[in-house]
Short mmCIF file of C-alpha atoms and ligand atoms in Angstrom, two decimals:
data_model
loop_
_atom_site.label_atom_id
_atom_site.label_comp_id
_atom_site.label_asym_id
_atom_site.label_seq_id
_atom_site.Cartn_x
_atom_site.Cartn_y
_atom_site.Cartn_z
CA UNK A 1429 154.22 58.08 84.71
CA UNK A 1430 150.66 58.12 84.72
CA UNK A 1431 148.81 54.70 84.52
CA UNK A 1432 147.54 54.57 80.58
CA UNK A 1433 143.21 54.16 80.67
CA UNK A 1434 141.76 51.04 81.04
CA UNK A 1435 138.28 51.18 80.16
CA UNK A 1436 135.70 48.12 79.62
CA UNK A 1437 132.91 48.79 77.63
CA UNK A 1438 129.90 45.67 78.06
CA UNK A 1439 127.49 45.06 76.23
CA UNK A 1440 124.42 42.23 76.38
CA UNK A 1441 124.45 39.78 73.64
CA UNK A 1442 120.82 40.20 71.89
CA UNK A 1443 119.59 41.37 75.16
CA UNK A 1444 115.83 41.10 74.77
CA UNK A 1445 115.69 37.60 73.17
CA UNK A 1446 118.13 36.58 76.06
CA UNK A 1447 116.07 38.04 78.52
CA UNK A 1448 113.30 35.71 77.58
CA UNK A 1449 116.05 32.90 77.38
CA UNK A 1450 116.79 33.95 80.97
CA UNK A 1451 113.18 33.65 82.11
CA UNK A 1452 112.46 30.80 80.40
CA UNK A 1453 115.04 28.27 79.96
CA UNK A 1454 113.26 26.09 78.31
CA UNK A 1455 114.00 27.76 75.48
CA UNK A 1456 117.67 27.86 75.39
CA UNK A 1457 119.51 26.29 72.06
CA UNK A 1458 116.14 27.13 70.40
CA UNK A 1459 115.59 30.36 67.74
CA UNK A 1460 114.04 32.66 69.54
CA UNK A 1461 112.83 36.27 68.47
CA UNK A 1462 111.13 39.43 70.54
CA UNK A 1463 108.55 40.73 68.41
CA UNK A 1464 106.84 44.40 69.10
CA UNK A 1465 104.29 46.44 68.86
CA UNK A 1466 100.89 46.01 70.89
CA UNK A 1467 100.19 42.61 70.29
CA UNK A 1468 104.24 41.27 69.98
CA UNK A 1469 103.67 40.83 66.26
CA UNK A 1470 104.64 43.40 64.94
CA UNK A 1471 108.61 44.08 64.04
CA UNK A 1472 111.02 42.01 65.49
CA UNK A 1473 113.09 44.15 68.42
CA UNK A 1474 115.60 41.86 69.44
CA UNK A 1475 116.50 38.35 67.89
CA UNK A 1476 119.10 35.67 69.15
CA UNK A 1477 121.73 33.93 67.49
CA UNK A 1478 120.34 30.87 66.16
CA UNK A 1479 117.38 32.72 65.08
CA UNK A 1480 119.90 35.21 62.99
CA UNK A 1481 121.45 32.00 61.64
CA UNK A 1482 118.31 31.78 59.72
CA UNK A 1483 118.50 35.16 58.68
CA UNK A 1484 115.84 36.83 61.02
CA UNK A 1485 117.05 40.41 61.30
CA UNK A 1486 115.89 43.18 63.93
CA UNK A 1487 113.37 45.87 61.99
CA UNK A 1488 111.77 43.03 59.93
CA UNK A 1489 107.85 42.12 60.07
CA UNK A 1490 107.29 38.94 62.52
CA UNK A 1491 105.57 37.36 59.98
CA UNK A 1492 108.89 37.76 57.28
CA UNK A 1493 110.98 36.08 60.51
CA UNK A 1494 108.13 33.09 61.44
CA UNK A 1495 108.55 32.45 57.09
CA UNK A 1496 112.39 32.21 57.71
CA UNK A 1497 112.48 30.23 60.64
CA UNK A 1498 109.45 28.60 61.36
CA UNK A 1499 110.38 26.36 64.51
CA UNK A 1500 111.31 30.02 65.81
CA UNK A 1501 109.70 31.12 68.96
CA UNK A 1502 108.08 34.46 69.11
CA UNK A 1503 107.81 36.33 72.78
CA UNK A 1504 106.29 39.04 73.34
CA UNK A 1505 108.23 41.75 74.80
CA UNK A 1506 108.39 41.62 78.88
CA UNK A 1507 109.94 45.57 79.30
CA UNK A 1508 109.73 45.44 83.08
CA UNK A 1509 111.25 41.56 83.43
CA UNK A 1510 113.97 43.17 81.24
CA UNK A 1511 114.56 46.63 83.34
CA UNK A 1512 114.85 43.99 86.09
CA UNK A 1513 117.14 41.79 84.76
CA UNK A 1514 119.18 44.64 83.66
CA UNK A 1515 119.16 45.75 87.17
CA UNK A 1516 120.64 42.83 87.99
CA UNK A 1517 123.30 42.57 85.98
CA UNK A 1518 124.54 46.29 86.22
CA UNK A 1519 124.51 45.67 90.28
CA UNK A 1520 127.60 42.39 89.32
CA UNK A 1521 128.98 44.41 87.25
CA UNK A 1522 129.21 47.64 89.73
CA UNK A 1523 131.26 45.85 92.17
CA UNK A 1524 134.24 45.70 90.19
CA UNK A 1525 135.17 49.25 89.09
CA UNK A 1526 135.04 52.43 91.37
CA UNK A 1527 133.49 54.04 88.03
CA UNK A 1528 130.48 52.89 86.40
CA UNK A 1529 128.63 54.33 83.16
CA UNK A 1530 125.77 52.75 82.31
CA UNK A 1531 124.64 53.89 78.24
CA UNK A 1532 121.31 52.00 77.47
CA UNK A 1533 119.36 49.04 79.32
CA UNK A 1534 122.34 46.37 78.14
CA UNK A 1535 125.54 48.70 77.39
CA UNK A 1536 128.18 50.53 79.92
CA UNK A 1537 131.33 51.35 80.86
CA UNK A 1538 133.46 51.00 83.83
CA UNK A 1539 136.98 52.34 84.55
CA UNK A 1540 139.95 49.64 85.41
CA UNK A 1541 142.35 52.53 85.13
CA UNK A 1542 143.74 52.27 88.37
CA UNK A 1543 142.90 48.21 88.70
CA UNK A 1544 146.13 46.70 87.27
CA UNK A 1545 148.66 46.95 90.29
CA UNK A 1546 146.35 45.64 92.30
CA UNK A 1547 143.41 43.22 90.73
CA UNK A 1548 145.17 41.68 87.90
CA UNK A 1549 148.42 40.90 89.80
CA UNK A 1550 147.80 37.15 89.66
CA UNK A 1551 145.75 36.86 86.79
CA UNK A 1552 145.65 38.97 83.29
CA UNK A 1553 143.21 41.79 81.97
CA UNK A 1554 141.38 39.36 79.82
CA UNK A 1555 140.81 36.10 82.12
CA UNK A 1556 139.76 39.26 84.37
CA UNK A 1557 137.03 40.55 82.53
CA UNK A 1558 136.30 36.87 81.03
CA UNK A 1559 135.33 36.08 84.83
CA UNK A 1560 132.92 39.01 85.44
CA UNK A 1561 131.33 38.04 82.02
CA UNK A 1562 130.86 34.36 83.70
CA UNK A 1563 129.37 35.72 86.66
CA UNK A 1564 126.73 37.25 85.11
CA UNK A 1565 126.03 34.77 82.73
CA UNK A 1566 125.67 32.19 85.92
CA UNK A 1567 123.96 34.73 88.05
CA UNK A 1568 121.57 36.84 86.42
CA UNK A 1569 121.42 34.22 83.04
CA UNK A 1570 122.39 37.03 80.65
CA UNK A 1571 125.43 36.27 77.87
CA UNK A 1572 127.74 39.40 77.60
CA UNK A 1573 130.23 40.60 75.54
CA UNK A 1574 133.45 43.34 76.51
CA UNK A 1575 136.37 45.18 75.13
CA UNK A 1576 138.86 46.49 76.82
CA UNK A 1577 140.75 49.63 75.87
CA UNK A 1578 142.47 53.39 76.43
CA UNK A 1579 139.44 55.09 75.83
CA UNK A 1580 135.56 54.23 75.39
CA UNK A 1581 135.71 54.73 71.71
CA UNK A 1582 138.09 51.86 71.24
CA UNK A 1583 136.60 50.28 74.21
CA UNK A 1584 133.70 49.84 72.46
CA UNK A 1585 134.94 48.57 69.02
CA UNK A 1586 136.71 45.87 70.91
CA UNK A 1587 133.30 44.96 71.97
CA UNK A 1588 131.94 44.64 68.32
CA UNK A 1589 134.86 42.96 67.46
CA UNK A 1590 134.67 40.55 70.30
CA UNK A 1591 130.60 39.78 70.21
CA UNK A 1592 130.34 36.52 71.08
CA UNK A 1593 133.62 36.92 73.85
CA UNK A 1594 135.72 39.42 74.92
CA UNK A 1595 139.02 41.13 73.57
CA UNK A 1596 142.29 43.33 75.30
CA UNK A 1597 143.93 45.59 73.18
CA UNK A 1598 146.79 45.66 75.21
CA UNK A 1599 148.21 49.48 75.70
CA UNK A 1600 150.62 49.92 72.73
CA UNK A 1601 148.75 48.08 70.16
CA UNK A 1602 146.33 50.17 69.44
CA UNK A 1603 147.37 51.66 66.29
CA UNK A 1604 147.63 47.92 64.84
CA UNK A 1605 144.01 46.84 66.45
CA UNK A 1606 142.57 49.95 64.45
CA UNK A 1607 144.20 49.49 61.16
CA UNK A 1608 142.39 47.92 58.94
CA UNK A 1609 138.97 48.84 60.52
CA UNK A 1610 136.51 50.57 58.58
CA UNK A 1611 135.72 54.40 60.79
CA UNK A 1612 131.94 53.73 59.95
CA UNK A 1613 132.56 50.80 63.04
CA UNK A 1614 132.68 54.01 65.21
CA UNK A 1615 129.64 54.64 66.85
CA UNK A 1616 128.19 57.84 66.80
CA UNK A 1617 130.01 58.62 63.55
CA UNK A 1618 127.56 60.55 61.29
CA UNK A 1619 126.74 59.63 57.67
CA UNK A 1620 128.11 62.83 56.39
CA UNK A 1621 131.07 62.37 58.43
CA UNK A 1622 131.56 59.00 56.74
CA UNK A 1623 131.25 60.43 53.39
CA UNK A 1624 133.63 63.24 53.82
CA UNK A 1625 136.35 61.09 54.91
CA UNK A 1626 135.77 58.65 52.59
CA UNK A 1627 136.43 62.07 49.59
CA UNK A 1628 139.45 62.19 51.38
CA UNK A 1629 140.26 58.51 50.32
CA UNK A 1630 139.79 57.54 54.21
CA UNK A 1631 137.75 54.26 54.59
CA UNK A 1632 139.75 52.66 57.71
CA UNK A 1633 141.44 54.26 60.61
CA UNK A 1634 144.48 52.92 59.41
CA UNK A 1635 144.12 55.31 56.11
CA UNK A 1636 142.80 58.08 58.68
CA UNK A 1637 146.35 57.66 60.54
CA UNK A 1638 148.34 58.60 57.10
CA UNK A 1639 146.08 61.90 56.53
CA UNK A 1640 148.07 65.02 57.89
CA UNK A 1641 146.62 66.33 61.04
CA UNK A 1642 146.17 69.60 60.45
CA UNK A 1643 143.76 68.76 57.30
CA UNK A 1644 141.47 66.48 60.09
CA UNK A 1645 141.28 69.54 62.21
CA UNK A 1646 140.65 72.09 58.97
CA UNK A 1647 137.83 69.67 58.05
CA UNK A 1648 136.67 68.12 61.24
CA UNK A 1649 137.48 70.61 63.86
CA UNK A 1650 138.08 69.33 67.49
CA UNK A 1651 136.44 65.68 66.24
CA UNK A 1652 138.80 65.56 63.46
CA UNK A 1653 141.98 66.09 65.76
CA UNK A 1654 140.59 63.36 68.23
CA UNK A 1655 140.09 61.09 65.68
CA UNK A 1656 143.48 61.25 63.84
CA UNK A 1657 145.13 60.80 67.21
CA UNK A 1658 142.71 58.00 67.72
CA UNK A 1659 143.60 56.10 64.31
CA UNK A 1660 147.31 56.87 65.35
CA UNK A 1661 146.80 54.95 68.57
CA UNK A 1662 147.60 57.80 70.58
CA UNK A 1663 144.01 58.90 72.01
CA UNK A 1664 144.21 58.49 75.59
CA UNK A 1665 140.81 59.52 77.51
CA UNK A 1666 139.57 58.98 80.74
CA UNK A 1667 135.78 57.44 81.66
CA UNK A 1668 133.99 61.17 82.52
CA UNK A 1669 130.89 61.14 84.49
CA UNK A 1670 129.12 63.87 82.95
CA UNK A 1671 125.43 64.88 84.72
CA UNK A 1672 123.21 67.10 82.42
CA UNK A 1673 120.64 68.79 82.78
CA UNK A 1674 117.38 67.51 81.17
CA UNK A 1675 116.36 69.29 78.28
CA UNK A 1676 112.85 68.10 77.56
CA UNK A 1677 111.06 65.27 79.25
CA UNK A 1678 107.99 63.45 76.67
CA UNK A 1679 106.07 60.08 76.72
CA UNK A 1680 104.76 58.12 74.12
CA UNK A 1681 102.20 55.72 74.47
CA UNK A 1682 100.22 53.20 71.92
CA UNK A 1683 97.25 52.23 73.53
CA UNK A 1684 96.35 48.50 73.92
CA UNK A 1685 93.59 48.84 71.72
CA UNK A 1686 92.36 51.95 69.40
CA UNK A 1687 90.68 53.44 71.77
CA UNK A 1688 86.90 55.36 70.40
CA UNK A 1689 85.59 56.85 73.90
CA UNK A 1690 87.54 60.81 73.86
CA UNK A 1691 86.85 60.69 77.61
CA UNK A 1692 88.95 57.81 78.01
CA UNK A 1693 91.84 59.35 76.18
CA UNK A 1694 91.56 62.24 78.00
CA UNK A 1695 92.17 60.82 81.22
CA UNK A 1696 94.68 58.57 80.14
CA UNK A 1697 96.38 61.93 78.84
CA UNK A 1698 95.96 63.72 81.70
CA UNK A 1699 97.11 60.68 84.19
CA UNK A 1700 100.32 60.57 81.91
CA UNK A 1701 101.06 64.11 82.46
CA UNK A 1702 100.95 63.89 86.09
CA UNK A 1703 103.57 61.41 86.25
CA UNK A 1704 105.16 63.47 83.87
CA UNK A 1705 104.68 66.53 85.80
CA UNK A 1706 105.58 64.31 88.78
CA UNK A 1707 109.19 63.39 87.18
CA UNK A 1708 110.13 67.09 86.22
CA UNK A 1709 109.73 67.81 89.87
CA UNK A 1710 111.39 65.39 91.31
CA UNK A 1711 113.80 66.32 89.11
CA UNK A 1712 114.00 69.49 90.47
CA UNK A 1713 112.15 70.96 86.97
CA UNK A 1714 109.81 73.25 85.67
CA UNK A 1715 107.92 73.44 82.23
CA UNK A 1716 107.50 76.65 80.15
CA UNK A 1717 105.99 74.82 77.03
CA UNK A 1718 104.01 71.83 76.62
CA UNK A 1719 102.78 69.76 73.60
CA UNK A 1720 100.08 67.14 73.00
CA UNK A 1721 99.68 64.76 69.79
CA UNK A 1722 97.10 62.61 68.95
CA UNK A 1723 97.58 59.57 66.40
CA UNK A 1724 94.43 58.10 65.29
CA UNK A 1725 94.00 54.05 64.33
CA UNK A 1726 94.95 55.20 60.47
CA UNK A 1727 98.10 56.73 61.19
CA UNK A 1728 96.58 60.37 60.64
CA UNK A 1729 97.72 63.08 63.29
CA UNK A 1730 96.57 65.89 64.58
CA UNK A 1731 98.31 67.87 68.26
CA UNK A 1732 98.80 71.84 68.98
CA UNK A 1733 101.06 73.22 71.60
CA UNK A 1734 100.97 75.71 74.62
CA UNK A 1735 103.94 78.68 76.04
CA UNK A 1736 103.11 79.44 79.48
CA UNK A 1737 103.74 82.95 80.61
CA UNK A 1738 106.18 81.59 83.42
CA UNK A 1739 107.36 78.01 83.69
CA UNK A 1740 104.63 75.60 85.33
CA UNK A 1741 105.01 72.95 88.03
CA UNK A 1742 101.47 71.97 89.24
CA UNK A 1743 99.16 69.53 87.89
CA UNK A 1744 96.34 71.46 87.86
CA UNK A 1745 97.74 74.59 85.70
CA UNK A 1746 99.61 72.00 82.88
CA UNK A 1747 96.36 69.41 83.17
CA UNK A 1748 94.02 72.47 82.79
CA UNK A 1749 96.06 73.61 79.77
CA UNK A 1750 96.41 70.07 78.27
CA UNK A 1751 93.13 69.76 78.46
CA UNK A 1752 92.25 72.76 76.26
CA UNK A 1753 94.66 71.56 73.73
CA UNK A 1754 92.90 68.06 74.06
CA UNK A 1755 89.54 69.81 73.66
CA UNK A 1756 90.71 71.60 70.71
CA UNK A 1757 92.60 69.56 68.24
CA UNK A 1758 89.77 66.76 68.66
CA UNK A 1759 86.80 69.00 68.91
CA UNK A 1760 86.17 67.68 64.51
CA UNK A 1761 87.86 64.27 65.33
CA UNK A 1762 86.00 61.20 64.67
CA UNK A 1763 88.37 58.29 64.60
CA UNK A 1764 89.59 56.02 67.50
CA UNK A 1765 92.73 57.20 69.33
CA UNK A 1766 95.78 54.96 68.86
CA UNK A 1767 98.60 57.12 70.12
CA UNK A 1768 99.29 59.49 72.56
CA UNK A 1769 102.22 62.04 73.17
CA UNK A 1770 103.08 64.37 75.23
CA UNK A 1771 105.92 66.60 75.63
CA UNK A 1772 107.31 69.33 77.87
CA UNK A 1773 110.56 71.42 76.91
CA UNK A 1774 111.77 75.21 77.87
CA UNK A 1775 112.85 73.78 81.70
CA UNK A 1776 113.77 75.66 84.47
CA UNK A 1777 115.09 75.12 87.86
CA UNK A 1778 112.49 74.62 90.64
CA UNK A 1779 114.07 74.82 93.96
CA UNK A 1780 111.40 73.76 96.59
CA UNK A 1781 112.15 72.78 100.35
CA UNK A 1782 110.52 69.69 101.71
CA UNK A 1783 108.13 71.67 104.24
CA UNK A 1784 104.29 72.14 104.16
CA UNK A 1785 104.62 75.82 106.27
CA UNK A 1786 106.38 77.76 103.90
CA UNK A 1787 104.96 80.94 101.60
CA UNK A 1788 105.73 80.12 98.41
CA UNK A 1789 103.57 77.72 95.96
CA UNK A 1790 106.71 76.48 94.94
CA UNK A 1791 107.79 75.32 98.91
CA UNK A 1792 104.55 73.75 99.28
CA UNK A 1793 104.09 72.04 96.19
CA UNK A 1794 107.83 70.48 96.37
CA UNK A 1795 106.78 69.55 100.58
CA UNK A 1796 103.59 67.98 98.59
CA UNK A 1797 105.92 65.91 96.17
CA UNK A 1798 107.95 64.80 98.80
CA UNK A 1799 105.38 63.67 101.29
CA UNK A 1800 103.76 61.49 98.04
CA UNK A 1801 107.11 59.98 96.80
CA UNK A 1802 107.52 58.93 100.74
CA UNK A 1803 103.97 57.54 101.21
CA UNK A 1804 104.24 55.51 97.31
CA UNK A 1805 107.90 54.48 98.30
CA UNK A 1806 106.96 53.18 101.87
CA UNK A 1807 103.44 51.78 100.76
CA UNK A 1808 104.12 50.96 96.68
CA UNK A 1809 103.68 52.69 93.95
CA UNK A 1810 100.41 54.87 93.52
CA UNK A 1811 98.72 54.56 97.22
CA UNK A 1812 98.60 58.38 96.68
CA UNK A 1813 97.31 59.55 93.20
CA UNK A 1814 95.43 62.48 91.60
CA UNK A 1815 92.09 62.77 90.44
CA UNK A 1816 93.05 61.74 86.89
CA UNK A 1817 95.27 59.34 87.91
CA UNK A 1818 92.38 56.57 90.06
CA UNK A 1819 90.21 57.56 87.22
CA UNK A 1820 92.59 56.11 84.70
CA UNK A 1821 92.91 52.67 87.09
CA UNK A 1822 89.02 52.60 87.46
CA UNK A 1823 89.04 52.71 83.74
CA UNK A 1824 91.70 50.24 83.72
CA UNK A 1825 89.85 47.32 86.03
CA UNK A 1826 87.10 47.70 84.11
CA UNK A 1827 89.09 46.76 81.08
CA UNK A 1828 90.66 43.97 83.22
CA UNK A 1829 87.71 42.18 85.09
CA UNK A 1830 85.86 41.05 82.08
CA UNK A 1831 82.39 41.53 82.04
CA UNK A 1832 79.91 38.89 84.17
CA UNK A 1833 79.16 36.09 81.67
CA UNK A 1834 75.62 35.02 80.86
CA UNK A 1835 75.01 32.32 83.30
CA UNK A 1836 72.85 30.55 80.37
CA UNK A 1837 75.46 29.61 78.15
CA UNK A 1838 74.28 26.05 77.26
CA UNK A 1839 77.34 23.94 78.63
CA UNK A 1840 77.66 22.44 75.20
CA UNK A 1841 78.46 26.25 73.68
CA UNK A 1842 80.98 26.53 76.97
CA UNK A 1843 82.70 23.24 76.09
CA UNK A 1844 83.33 24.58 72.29
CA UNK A 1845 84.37 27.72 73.60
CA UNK A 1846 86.84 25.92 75.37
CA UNK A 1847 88.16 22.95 73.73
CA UNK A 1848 86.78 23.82 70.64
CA UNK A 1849 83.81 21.77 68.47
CA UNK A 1850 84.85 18.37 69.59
CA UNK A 1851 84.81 18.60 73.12
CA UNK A 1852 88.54 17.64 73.32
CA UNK A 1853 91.47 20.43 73.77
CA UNK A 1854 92.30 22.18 70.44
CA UNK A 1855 95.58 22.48 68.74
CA UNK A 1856 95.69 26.06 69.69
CA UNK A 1857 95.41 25.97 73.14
CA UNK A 1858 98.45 25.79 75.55
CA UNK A 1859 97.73 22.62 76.76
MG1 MG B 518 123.36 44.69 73.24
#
């Protein structure tokens, strides 16, 4: 008989706010709560959970949460320190399974299918898993949580079910484990979905289990059939790699301040859509169809797109093109830039050979890309950029290196400016 599917589904508990836990453990056993937006103050992202204990929620203003829980410490978000520490935890957590499907920056799952004969021989599924969970947790800082189950939809409910800890459903007792769950747990499950279902007098999986099959797959189609034999405990489905093609590739970016100079934007735009451009070749990709929105500092929008006649690979055809859509939805603009998007959709396959001598634009262009991805790899990232691209950094130091100070400043002025009116360190400073 065929093994029965073991798949773990893991998941980081609050992983932002633990993130910053992890970086700074000074503030473990503390409330602590990832605010963002450009200054960290705006929504909270990510909250742990002491700070939920005092009823800070994730999508609330950072002001609501500091009212709540006012000995709560706000971070600002550290994206790359998290990608990192991410990193770090999916390259524990690879070692153990021959499968591994990573969902989101804190969220996977691997395949134990073929693990039992072997790996849990002197030990059981759940001290198993209990162990890699401690690993990370001592290694890498990071608290996890993991279910284990016959397929990655029940996989993942045991995670839910589990957070703080993990949970086996043992093969066999699925059925019972689902029963008196609601099927809204399930993720992915649309509202509509929910709704219909719920006509149908189904509000747990156990009442979805009692509903004759043949009415799930009227209804529901193919979903409906998987789900009533999932609620019966008999949905059995192996961890699938599946690669896909890339559909569209976009980029959104709030600038750190609202930004009034149109110049500026523009290069920033056009320096995005080189790495953009940059990406979709790497990828192998093409663009027939571009787009370009501009938010302004009140929320007000304005954007246009473009169709190329073929799909486009080089910078200088999608730049030039971006360019003129820049030109043209801003030419009766007057307020500072806040946001910038681009998008580009309508791929196609580029197929390119890494060699500088060949006849095609395509061949050279793709020889190009490769000879820049080696040089960045080999001597970091951006020793070879475009035109836009150093502009943008230019731009960039000069918003870094502040501006020469007035070597006048009467030291007395200097002293406030610094310790504030009375000479001695002020309350705000992080003294
Ligand atoms: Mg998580």
């Amino acid at each position: 008989m065929k093994p029965a599917n073991r798949i773990l589904h893991v998941d980081g508990d609050s992983f932002f706010a633990s993130c910053e836990i992890a970086l700074d453990r000074k503030l473990e056993g503390r409330p602590v709560y990832v605010g963002g937006g450009r200054n960290g103050n705006g929504i909270v992202i990510a909250a742990n959970r002491i700070a939920k204990k005092f009823g800070v929620k994730t999508g609330m203003a950072c002001f609501e949460a500091k009212n709540l829980c006012p000995k709560g410490v706000l971070c600002k978000p550290h994206y790359d320190e998290y990608r990192r520490l991410s990193l770090d935890m999916f390259r524990i957590l690879e070692q153990y399974a021959p499968v591994m499907l990573p969902t989101s920056i804190d969220e996977g799952f691997l395949d134990f299918t073929t693990m039992d004969q072997h790996v849990w021989r002197n030990t059981t599924p759940l001290d198993y898993i209990k162990g890699i969970g401690e690993r990370v947790r001592k290694e890498v800082g990071l608290p996890m949580s993991g279910g284990l189950g016959s397929s990655s939809w029940l996989a993942k409910l045991a995670t839910d079910a589990a957070k703080p800890g993990f949970i086996e459903v043992p093969a066999g007792q699925e059925e019972e484990f689902l029963r008196d769950r609601p099927v809204r747990e399930l993720s992915g499950i649309a509202k509509n979905r929910e709704r219909s279902l719920a006509a149908l007098g189904a509000k747990t999986f156990g009442d979805v289990a009692k509903l004759p099959s043949m009415l799930m797959k009227q209804k529901f189609g193919i979903w409906g059939q998987q789900l009533w034999l999932f609620s019966n405990g008999r949905w059995n489905q192996p961890l699938v790699l599946e690669v896909k093609d890339r559909t569209t590739i976009s980029s959104n970016t709030t600038l750190p301040y609202d930004e009034p100079d149109y110049e500026a934007a523009l290069t920033f735009t056009l320096s995005e859509a080189t790495r953009l451009t940059g990406q979709l070749r790497h990828e192998h990709l093409q663009a027939r169809e571009i787009s370009l929105t501009i938010r302004f500092n009140d929320f007000t929008e304005v954007g246009g797109s473009h169709r190329f006649q073929h799909a486009q690979f080089q910078n200088s055809v999608i730049n030039r093109a971006l360019e003129e859509l820049f030109r043209d939805c801003m030419s009766a603009a007057y307020k500072p830039v806040r946001q910038i998007r681009i998008a580009m959709w309508n791929l196609a396959r580029l197929d390119t050979q890494p060699t500088l001598w060949q006849r095609t634009e395509e061949e050279r262009w793709g020889a190009l890309d490769e000879a820049t991805h080696k040089l960045n790899t080999a001597f970091g990232k951006l020793s070879v950029m475009t035109g836009a691209q150093l502009a943008l950094q230019k731009l960039d130091d000069a918003h870094k290196t502040p501006k020469a100070k007035c070597p006048f400043v009467p030291q007395r002025e200097m002293m406030e400016k610094l310790w504030g009116p009375t000479g001695t360190p002020n309350s705000d400073s992080a003294f």
